[in-house]
PDB file of C-alpha atoms in Angstrom:
ATOM      1  CA  MET E1191       0.159  -0.033  -0.149  1.00 49.00           C
ATOM      2  CA  GLN E1192       1.425   3.715  -0.727  1.00 58.00           C
ATOM      3  CA  GLU E1193       0.990   5.592   0.762  1.00 65.00           C
ATOM      4  CA  GLU E1194      -1.302   8.618   0.719  1.00 75.00           C
ATOM      5  CA  VAL E1195      -0.113  12.162   0.419  1.00 83.00           C
ATOM      6  CA  THR E1196      -2.036  15.604  -0.199  1.00 92.00           C
ATOM      7  CA  VAL E1197      -0.172  18.294  -2.220  1.00 94.00           C
ATOM      8  CA  GLU E1198      -1.496  21.198  -1.673  1.00 94.00           C
ATOM      9  CA  LYS E1199       0.249  23.443  -4.056  1.00 95.00           C
ATOM     10  CA  VAL E1200       2.013  22.665  -7.540  1.00 96.00           C
ATOM     11  CA  ILE E1201       4.852  24.934  -8.925  1.00 96.00           C
ATOM     12  CA  ASP E1202       5.879  24.584 -12.173  1.00 97.00           C
ATOM     13  CA  LEU E1203       9.086  25.537 -12.816  1.00 96.00           C
ATOM     14  CA  LYS E1204       9.165  23.371 -16.060  1.00 95.00           C
ATOM     15  CA  GLY E1205      11.930  25.163 -18.734  1.00 93.00           C
ATOM     16  CA  LEU E1206      13.658  27.848 -15.857  1.00 94.00           C
ATOM     17  CA  PRO E1207      17.775  27.352 -15.583  1.00 92.00           C
ATOM     18  CA  CYS E1208      19.388  27.669 -12.155  1.00 91.00           C
ATOM     19  CA  PRO E1209      19.238  29.488  -9.544  1.00 93.00           C
ATOM     20  CA  MET E1210      14.916  29.452 -10.783  1.00 94.00           C
ATOM     21  CA  PRO E1211      13.995  26.509 -10.100  1.00 95.00           C
ATOM     22  CA  VAL E1212      15.787  26.549  -5.911  1.00 94.00           C
ATOM     23  CA  VAL E1213      14.910  30.588  -5.906  1.00 95.00           C
ATOM     24  CA  LYS E1214      10.625  29.778  -6.971  1.00 95.00           C
ATOM     25  CA  VAL E1215      10.406  26.445  -4.942  1.00 96.00           C
ATOM     26  CA  SER E1216      11.763  28.505  -2.106  1.00 95.00           C
ATOM     27  CA  LYS E1217       8.795  31.146  -1.874  1.00 94.00           C
ATOM     28  CA  GLY E1218       6.034  28.544  -2.451  1.00 95.00           C
ATOM     29  CA  ILE E1219       6.857  27.304   0.177  1.00 96.00           C
ATOM     30  CA  LYS E1220       5.974  29.443   2.186  1.00 95.00           C
ATOM     31  CA  GLU E1221       2.382  29.988   0.967  1.00 95.00           C
ATOM     32  CA  VAL E1222       1.568  26.620   2.041  1.00 96.00           C
ATOM     33  CA  GLU E1223       1.760  26.014   6.820  1.00 95.00           C
ATOM     34  CA  VAL E1224       3.671  23.973   7.883  1.00 96.00           C
ATOM     35  CA  GLY E1225       3.514  20.544   7.427  1.00 95.00           C
ATOM     36  CA  GLN E1226       2.257  20.481   4.388  1.00 96.00           C
ATOM     37  CA  VAL E1227       3.293  19.877   0.982  1.00 96.00           C
ATOM     38  CA  ILE E1228       3.838  21.384  -2.243  1.00 97.00           C
ATOM     39  CA  GLU E1229       4.972  19.367  -5.653  1.00 96.00           C
ATOM     40  CA  ALA E1230       7.381  20.978  -7.914  1.00 97.00           C
ATOM     41  CA  HIS E1231       8.305  19.877 -11.876  1.00 97.00           C
ATOM     42  CA  SER E1232      11.839  20.809 -12.860  1.00 96.00           C
ATOM     43  CA  THR E1233      12.711  20.381 -16.306  1.00 95.00           C
ATOM     44  CA  ASP E1234      16.304  21.234 -15.229  1.00 92.00           C
ATOM     45  CA  GLN E1235      18.194  18.289 -14.133  1.00 89.00           C
ATOM     46  CA  GLY E1236      20.923  20.328 -11.990  1.00 91.00           C
ATOM     47  CA  SER E1237      17.789  19.958  -9.910  1.00 92.00           C
ATOM     48  CA  LEU E1238      18.377  16.178  -8.981  1.00 92.00           C
ATOM     49  CA  THR E1239      21.319  17.644  -7.297  1.00 91.00           C
ATOM     50  CA  ASP E1240      19.699  21.190  -6.015  1.00 93.00           C
ATOM     51  CA  PHE E1241      16.960  20.130  -4.824  1.00 95.00           C
ATOM     52  CA  PRO E1242      18.288  17.584  -1.996  1.00 94.00           C
ATOM     53  CA  ALA E1243      20.804  20.221  -1.284  1.00 91.00           C
ATOM     54  CA  TRP E1244      18.403  23.188  -0.834  1.00 94.00           C
ATOM     55  CA  ALA E1245      15.981  21.220   1.197  1.00 94.00           C
ATOM     56  CA  ARG E1246      19.050  20.508   3.496  1.00 91.00           C
ATOM     57  CA  THR E1247      19.894  23.460   3.994  1.00 91.00           C
ATOM     58  CA  SER E1248      16.873  25.239   4.560  1.00 91.00           C
ATOM     59  CA  GLY E1249      15.055  22.837   6.706  1.00 92.00           C
ATOM     60  CA  ASN E1250      12.962  21.421   4.221  1.00 95.00           C
ATOM     61  CA  GLU E1251      11.926  17.710   3.141  1.00 96.00           C
ATOM     62  CA  ILE E1252      11.713  16.287   0.268  1.00 96.00           C
ATOM     63  CA  LEU E1253       9.806  12.859   0.062  1.00 96.00           C
ATOM     64  CA  LYS E1254       9.409  11.667  -3.218  1.00 95.00           C
ATOM     65  CA  THR E1255      11.141  12.063  -6.581  1.00 96.00           C
ATOM     66  CA  GLU E1256       9.417  11.262  -9.121  1.00 95.00           C
ATOM     67  CA  GLU E1257      11.143  10.954 -13.103  1.00 94.00           C
ATOM     68  CA  ASP E1258       8.271  11.314 -15.580  1.00 92.00           C
ATOM     69  CA  GLY E1259      10.215  11.562 -19.499  1.00 93.00           C
ATOM     70  CA  ASP E1260      11.755  15.484 -18.936  1.00 93.00           C
ATOM     71  CA  VAL E1261      10.260  16.574 -16.036  1.00 96.00           C
ATOM     72  CA  ILE E1262      11.519  15.875 -12.341  1.00 96.00           C
ATOM     73  CA  LYS E1263       8.127  16.133  -9.860  1.00 97.00           C
ATOM     74  CA  PHE E1264       9.606  16.937  -6.269  1.00 97.00           C
ATOM     75  CA  PHE E1265       7.487  16.585  -3.235  1.00 97.00           C
ATOM     76  CA  ILE E1266       8.531  18.309  -0.536  1.00 97.00           C
ATOM     77  CA  LYS E1267       7.444  19.022   3.184  1.00 97.00           C
ATOM     78  CA  ARG E1268       7.473  22.044   4.500  1.00 96.00           C
ATOM     79  CA  ASN E1269       8.921  21.840   7.620  1.00 95.00           C
ATOM     80  CA  VAL E1270      10.527  25.378   8.862  1.00 91.00           C
TER      81      VAL E1270
ATOM     82  CA  MET Y 946      27.069  23.016  45.827  1.00 75.00           C
ATOM     83  CA  LYS Y 947      29.205  26.218  45.344  1.00 81.00           C
ATOM     84  CA  ASN Y 948      31.850  24.844  43.215  1.00 89.00           C
ATOM     85  CA  ILE Y 949      29.129  23.141  40.560  1.00 92.00           C
ATOM     86  CA  GLU Y 950      27.286  27.126  40.803  1.00 91.00           C
ATOM     87  CA  LYS Y 951      30.486  28.198  40.049  1.00 92.00           C
ATOM     88  CA  GLN Y 952      31.503  25.536  36.781  1.00 93.00           C
ATOM     89  CA  LEU Y 953      28.121  26.769  35.684  1.00 93.00           C
ATOM     90  CA  ALA Y 954      28.232  30.300  35.332  1.00 92.00           C
ATOM     91  CA  GLU Y 955      32.243  30.021  33.888  1.00 92.00           C
ATOM     92  CA  LEU Y 956      30.307  28.067  31.749  1.00 93.00           C
ATOM     93  CA  LYS Y 957      27.565  30.258  30.802  1.00 92.00           C
ATOM     94  CA  SER Y 958      30.396  33.554  30.157  1.00 90.00           C
ATOM     95  CA  ARG Y 959      32.304  31.089  27.784  1.00 90.00           C
ATOM     96  CA  ILE Y 960      29.283  30.124  26.001  1.00 88.00           C
ATOM     97  CA  GLU Y 961      28.079  33.737  25.513  1.00 86.00           C
ATOM     98  CA  VAL Y 962      32.074  34.037  24.133  1.00 84.00           C
ATOM     99  CA  LEU Y 963      31.442  31.698  22.038  1.00 83.00           C
ATOM    100  CA  ASP Y 964      28.056  32.680  20.593  1.00 78.00           C
ATOM    101  CA  LYS Y 965      28.908  35.866  19.029  1.00 75.00           C
ATOM    102  CA  LYS Y 966      32.351  34.944  17.955  1.00 75.00           C
ATOM    103  CA  THR Y 967      29.648  32.277  16.201  1.00 76.00           C
ATOM    104  CA  THR Y 968      29.375  33.491  11.830  1.00 82.00           C
ATOM    105  CA  GLU Y 969      25.681  33.503  10.263  1.00 86.00           C
ATOM    106  CA  PRO Y 970      24.044  31.844   7.443  1.00 91.00           C
ATOM    107  CA  LYS Y 971      24.972  34.669   5.739  1.00 95.00           C
ATOM    108  CA  VAL Y 972      27.297  35.057   2.684  1.00 96.00           C
ATOM    109  CA  SER Y 973      29.532  38.482   1.696  1.00 97.00           C
ATOM    110  CA  MET Y 974      30.197  39.252  -1.924  1.00 97.00           C
ATOM    111  CA  ILE Y 975      33.047  41.591  -3.163  1.00 98.00           C
ATOM    112  CA  VAL Y 976      31.703  42.322  -7.130  1.00 98.00           C
ATOM    113  CA  PHE Y 977      35.200  43.464  -8.662  1.00 98.00           C
ATOM    114  CA  SER Y 978      34.915  42.730 -12.139  1.00 97.00           C
ATOM    115  CA  GLY Y 979      31.742  44.337 -14.177  1.00 96.00           C
ATOM    116  CA  ASP Y 980      32.119  41.540 -16.823  1.00 97.00           C
ATOM    117  CA  LEU Y 981      28.563  40.144 -17.498  1.00 96.00           C
ATOM    118  CA  ASP Y 982      29.993  36.565 -17.264  1.00 96.00           C
ATOM    119  CA  LYS Y 983      31.129  36.951 -13.673  1.00 97.00           C
ATOM    120  CA  VAL Y 984      28.770  39.878 -12.452  1.00 98.00           C
ATOM    121  CA  LEU Y 985      26.334  37.210 -14.374  1.00 97.00           C
ATOM    122  CA  ALA Y 986      27.294  34.270 -11.567  1.00 97.00           C
ATOM    123  CA  SER Y 987      27.216  36.508  -8.793  1.00 98.00           C
ATOM    124  CA  PHE Y 988      23.590  36.924  -8.937  1.00 97.00           C
ATOM    125  CA  VAL Y 989      23.001  33.505  -9.562  1.00 97.00           C
ATOM    126  CA  ILE Y 990      24.945  32.807  -6.378  1.00 97.00           C
ATOM    127  CA  ALA Y 991      22.976  35.727  -4.620  1.00 97.00           C
ATOM    128  CA  THR Y 992      19.213  34.814  -5.429  1.00 96.00           C
ATOM    129  CA  GLY Y 993      20.417  30.796  -4.865  1.00 96.00           C
ATOM    130  CA  SER Y 994      21.348  32.174  -1.461  1.00 97.00           C
ATOM    131  CA  VAL Y 995      18.370  33.367  -0.519  1.00 96.00           C
ATOM    132  CA  ALA Y 996      15.778  30.354  -1.817  1.00 95.00           C
ATOM    133  CA  MET Y 997      18.724  28.333   0.570  1.00 94.00           C
ATOM    134  CA  GLY Y 998      17.867  30.610   3.631  1.00 94.00           C
ATOM    135  CA  MET Y 999      20.647  32.764   3.881  1.00 95.00           C
ATOM    136  CA  GLU Y1000      20.939  36.757   3.787  1.00 96.00           C
ATOM    137  CA  VAL Y1001      23.197  38.079   1.138  1.00 97.00           C
ATOM    138  CA  VAL Y1002      25.282  41.121   0.928  1.00 97.00           C
ATOM    139  CA  MET Y1003      26.838  42.062  -2.568  1.00 97.00           C
ATOM    140  CA  PHE Y1004      29.633  45.581  -1.937  1.00 97.00           C
ATOM    141  CA  PHE Y1005      30.220  46.443  -5.115  1.00 97.00           C
ATOM    142  CA  THR Y1006      33.774  47.600  -6.491  1.00 96.00           C
ATOM    143  CA  PHE Y1007      36.430  49.383  -8.527  1.00 96.00           C
ATOM    144  CA  TRP Y1008      35.261  47.766 -12.298  1.00 97.00           C
ATOM    145  CA  GLY Y1009      32.261  46.367 -10.953  1.00 97.00           C
ATOM    146  CA  THR Y1010      30.405  49.907 -10.034  1.00 96.00           C
ATOM    147  CA  PRO Y1011      29.495  51.004 -13.435  1.00 96.00           C
ATOM    148  CA  VAL Y1012      27.113  47.695 -13.221  1.00 97.00           C
ATOM    149  CA  LEU Y1013      25.234  49.808 -10.994  1.00 97.00           C
ATOM    150  CA  ARG Y1014      24.588  53.471 -13.099  1.00 96.00           C
ATOM    151  CA  ASP Y1015      21.226  54.189 -14.661  1.00 95.00           C
ATOM    152  CA  LYS Y1016      21.143  54.377 -17.717  1.00 93.00           C
ATOM    153  CA  ASN Y1017      18.736  56.666 -17.777  1.00 93.00           C
ATOM    154  CA  LYS Y1018      20.495  58.972 -15.269  1.00 91.00           C
ATOM    155  CA  SER Y1019      22.895  61.554 -16.382  1.00 87.00           C
ATOM    156  CA  VAL Y1020      24.790  64.073 -14.286  1.00 88.00           C
ATOM    157  CA  GLY Y1021      26.963  67.072 -14.749  1.00 87.00           C
ATOM    158  CA  GLY Y1022      29.412  68.892 -13.269  1.00 87.00           C
ATOM    159  CA  LYS Y1023      32.160  66.027 -14.194  1.00 90.00           C
ATOM    160  CA  ASP Y1024      35.931  67.115 -14.320  1.00 90.00           C
ATOM    161  CA  THR Y1025      37.652  65.389 -17.185  1.00 90.00           C
ATOM    162  CA  MET Y1026      39.008  62.234 -16.309  1.00 88.00           C
ATOM    163  CA  GLY Y1027      34.648  62.107 -14.834  1.00 90.00           C
ATOM    164  CA  LYS Y1028      33.997  62.445 -18.123  1.00 90.00           C
ATOM    165  CA  MET Y1029      36.106  60.262 -19.430  1.00 89.00           C
ATOM    166  CA  PHE Y1030      35.235  57.548 -17.372  1.00 91.00           C
ATOM    167  CA  GLY Y1031      31.448  57.761 -17.386  1.00 90.00           C
ATOM    168  CA  THR Y1032      32.069  57.576 -21.352  1.00 90.00           C
ATOM    169  CA  MET Y1033      34.387  54.901 -21.603  1.00 91.00           C
ATOM    170  CA  LEU Y1034      32.323  52.826 -18.403  1.00 93.00           C
ATOM    171  CA  PRO Y1035      29.447  50.452 -19.099  1.00 93.00           C
ATOM    172  CA  LYS Y1036      26.714  52.865 -18.292  1.00 93.00           C
ATOM    173  CA  GLY Y1037      24.823  49.843 -16.081  1.00 94.00           C
ATOM    174  CA  ALA Y1038      23.506  46.382 -16.124  1.00 95.00           C
ATOM    175  CA  GLY Y1039      22.601  46.322 -19.849  1.00 92.00           C
ATOM    176  CA  ALA Y1040      25.857  47.870 -21.028  1.00 93.00           C
ATOM    177  CA  VAL Y1041      28.604  45.496 -19.597  1.00 95.00           C
ATOM    178  CA  LYS Y1042      30.321  42.745 -21.572  1.00 95.00           C
ATOM    179  CA  LEU Y1043      31.719  39.022 -22.075  1.00 95.00           C
ATOM    180  CA  SER Y1044      34.792  38.243 -20.086  1.00 94.00           C
ATOM    181  CA  GLN Y1045      35.772  36.380 -23.102  1.00 94.00           C
ATOM    182  CA  MET Y1046      34.871  36.334 -26.118  1.00 94.00           C
ATOM    183  CA  ASN Y1047      33.189  39.500 -26.275  1.00 92.00           C
ATOM    184  CA  MET Y1048      34.480  40.325 -30.610  1.00 93.00           C
ATOM    185  CA  GLY Y1049      33.797  43.759 -30.057  1.00 92.00           C
ATOM    186  CA  GLY Y1050      30.753  43.383 -28.612  1.00 92.00           C
ATOM    187  CA  MET Y1051      29.440  40.464 -31.461  1.00 94.00           C
ATOM    188  CA  GLY Y1052      29.991  37.401 -29.210  1.00 95.00           C
ATOM    189  CA  THR Y1053      28.145  39.338 -25.650  1.00 95.00           C
ATOM    190  CA  ALA Y1054      25.075  40.036 -28.081  1.00 94.00           C
ATOM    191  CA  MET Y1055      24.935  36.251 -29.448  1.00 95.00           C
ATOM    192  CA  MET Y1056      25.287  35.124 -25.515  1.00 95.00           C
ATOM    193  CA  LYS Y1057      22.753  37.229 -24.370  1.00 95.00           C
ATOM    194  CA  SER Y1058      20.181  36.454 -27.401  1.00 95.00           C
ATOM    195  CA  LEU Y1059      21.151  32.573 -26.567  1.00 94.00           C
ATOM    196  CA  MET Y1060      20.940  33.527 -22.824  1.00 94.00           C
ATOM    197  CA  LYS Y1061      17.218  34.683 -24.440  1.00 94.00           C
ATOM    198  CA  LYS Y1062      16.139  31.083 -25.759  1.00 94.00           C
ATOM    199  CA  LYS Y1063      17.270  29.746 -22.859  1.00 93.00           C
ATOM    200  CA  ASN Y1064      15.175  31.374 -20.446  1.00 92.00           C
ATOM    201  CA  VAL Y1065      18.413  31.908 -18.779  1.00 94.00           C
ATOM    202  CA  ALA Y1066      17.377  35.871 -16.717  1.00 94.00           C
ATOM    203  CA  SER Y1067      19.551  38.918 -17.696  1.00 95.00           C
ATOM    204  CA  LEU Y1068      21.466  40.720 -16.168  1.00 96.00           C
ATOM    205  CA  GLU Y1069      18.729  43.526 -15.836  1.00 95.00           C
ATOM    206  CA  GLN Y1070      16.079  40.710 -14.299  1.00 95.00           C
ATOM    207  CA  MET Y1071      18.989  39.340 -11.785  1.00 96.00           C
ATOM    208  CA  LEU Y1072      19.435  43.073 -10.818  1.00 96.00           C
ATOM    209  CA  GLU Y1073      15.417  43.694 -10.298  1.00 96.00           C
ATOM    210  CA  MET Y1074      15.079  40.243  -8.383  1.00 96.00           C
ATOM    211  CA  ALA Y1075      17.825  40.549  -6.442  1.00 97.00           C
ATOM    212  CA  GLU Y1076      16.091  43.431  -4.949  1.00 97.00           C
ATOM    213  CA  GLU Y1077      13.183  41.906  -4.463  1.00 96.00           C
ATOM    214  CA  LEU Y1078      14.545  39.132  -2.494  1.00 96.00           C
ATOM    215  CA  GLY Y1079      16.390  41.404  -0.270  1.00 96.00           C
ATOM    216  CA  VAL Y1080      19.371  40.883  -1.083  1.00 97.00           C
ATOM    217  CA  LYS Y1081      21.595  44.212   0.783  1.00 97.00           C
ATOM    218  CA  ILE Y1082      24.318  45.956  -1.808  1.00 97.00           C
ATOM    219  CA  TYR Y1083      26.729  48.363  -1.221  1.00 96.00           C
ATOM    220  CA  VAL Y1084      28.645  50.465  -3.697  1.00 95.00           C
ATOM    221  CA  CYS Y1085      32.160  50.650  -3.040  1.00 94.00           C
ATOM    222  CA  GLU Y1086      32.611  54.762  -1.913  1.00 92.00           C
ATOM    223  CA  MET Y1087      35.825  55.464  -2.811  1.00 93.00           C
ATOM    224  CA  SER Y1088      35.607  53.418  -6.574  1.00 93.00           C
ATOM    225  CA  MET Y1089      32.890  56.253  -6.711  1.00 93.00           C
ATOM    226  CA  ASP Y1090      34.843  58.744  -5.928  1.00 91.00           C
ATOM    227  CA  LEU Y1091      37.888  57.311  -8.385  1.00 93.00           C
ATOM    228  CA  MET Y1092      35.722  57.300 -11.178  1.00 93.00           C
ATOM    229  CA  GLY Y1093      33.842  60.306 -10.811  1.00 93.00           C
ATOM    230  CA  PHE Y1094      30.460  58.532 -10.231  1.00 94.00           C
ATOM    231  CA  LYS Y1095      28.072  60.153  -8.665  1.00 93.00           C
ATOM    232  CA  ARG Y1096      25.520  58.830  -5.869  1.00 92.00           C
ATOM    233  CA  GLU Y1097      22.379  60.726  -8.275  1.00 93.00           C
ATOM    234  CA  GLU Y1098      23.270  58.317 -11.683  1.00 94.00           C
ATOM    235  CA  MET Y1099      22.788  55.009 -10.226  1.00 95.00           C
ATOM    236  CA  ILE Y1100      20.152  53.037 -10.286  1.00 96.00           C
ATOM    237  CA  GLU Y1101      16.861  53.251  -7.671  1.00 95.00           C
ATOM    238  CA  TYR Y1102      17.707  50.028  -5.915  1.00 96.00           C
ATOM    239  CA  ASN Y1103      16.051  49.391  -2.137  1.00 95.00           C
ATOM    240  CA  GLY Y1104      18.884  49.627   0.676  1.00 84.00           C
ATOM    241  CA  LEU Y1105      21.463  50.439  -2.040  1.00 94.00           C
ATOM    242  CA  GLU Y1106      24.601  52.743  -0.043  1.00 93.00           C
ATOM    243  CA  PHE Y1107      27.893  53.552   0.107  1.00 94.00           C
ATOM    244  CA  CYS Y1108      30.682  52.332   1.924  1.00 92.00           C
ATOM    245  CA  GLY Y1109      34.524  50.917   3.103  1.00 90.00           C
ATOM    246  CA  VAL Y1110      36.368  48.463   3.465  1.00 91.00           C
ATOM    247  CA  ALA Y1111      35.510  48.454   7.283  1.00 90.00           C
ATOM    248  CA  LYS Y1112      31.510  47.565   6.518  1.00 90.00           C
ATOM    249  CA  PHE Y1113      32.574  44.671   4.217  1.00 93.00           C
ATOM    250  CA  LEU Y1114      34.955  43.255   6.882  1.00 92.00           C
ATOM    251  CA  GLU Y1115      32.420  43.935   9.516  1.00 90.00           C
ATOM    252  CA  GLU Y1116      29.774  42.076   7.407  1.00 92.00           C
ATOM    253  CA  ALA Y1117      32.733  39.054   6.404  1.00 93.00           C
ATOM    254  CA  ASN Y1118      33.349  38.744   9.811  1.00 91.00           C
ATOM    255  CA  ASN Y1119      30.175  37.595  10.773  1.00 90.00           C
ATOM    256  CA  SER Y1120      29.816  35.695   7.141  1.00 94.00           C
ATOM    257  CA  ARG Y1121      29.956  32.389   7.085  1.00 93.00           C
ATOM    258  CA  ILE Y1122      30.778  32.628   3.147  1.00 95.00           C
ATOM    259  CA  GLN Y1123      33.230  34.989   1.272  1.00 96.00           C
ATOM    260  CA  LEU Y1124      33.361  35.373  -2.432  1.00 97.00           C
ATOM    261  CA  PHE Y1125      35.757  37.542  -4.263  1.00 98.00           C
ATOM    262  CA  ILE Y1126      33.891  37.704  -7.899  1.00 97.00           C
TER     263      ILE Y1126
END
């Protein structure tokens, strides 16, 4: 049984290169409450390394990462 | 028991001293270069740092100073050298050139169109974003004076201030990351 998460907000970062994905996701996550989850869609391959680094530094949590063709989907829980 | 209290007090005071020495999650950057590529990299790091939850302070000095000129502003009352610097140095973020492959401006123009095509933010957009994110900008007063720039010809940027080396050192001393670009 897969655990279900309620996604509060989806952020479209497709086509955006560095540094926009992390800049936008750091802004976007502040629009949900602590404990809620957002979904971010990026096509920047650097995001695969950058998002975990951003999450570790900012204190948020990446619950799951999915790759759908060129699109990388991050499920991120706001912790701070 | 008295001994323990004494030790506790001593520990407390030592922690206080350590607290003062601990650096903040802050990035201090000197932007010395006035090259498009290097200034762009500075702003990528600056905006990225804010995203990571860090405070950012940028110090523009020497060739970096003219990047902050406003292309729509002109001021009079400059001496010959000031006028010369004013004409020869780029007027604002839109006028800076690549450090390599400029090729009389052709290379820079090509790079800019490529950046647009690839959705990479322009230097002007980066500056706007930095302002929105609360990136603090200081401009070296000595460079301004040396090159004959006047405060009135600089861009409108929220919180832009003029300073000397001491301000940079104070910020750098409290920062975890210091960069010279």
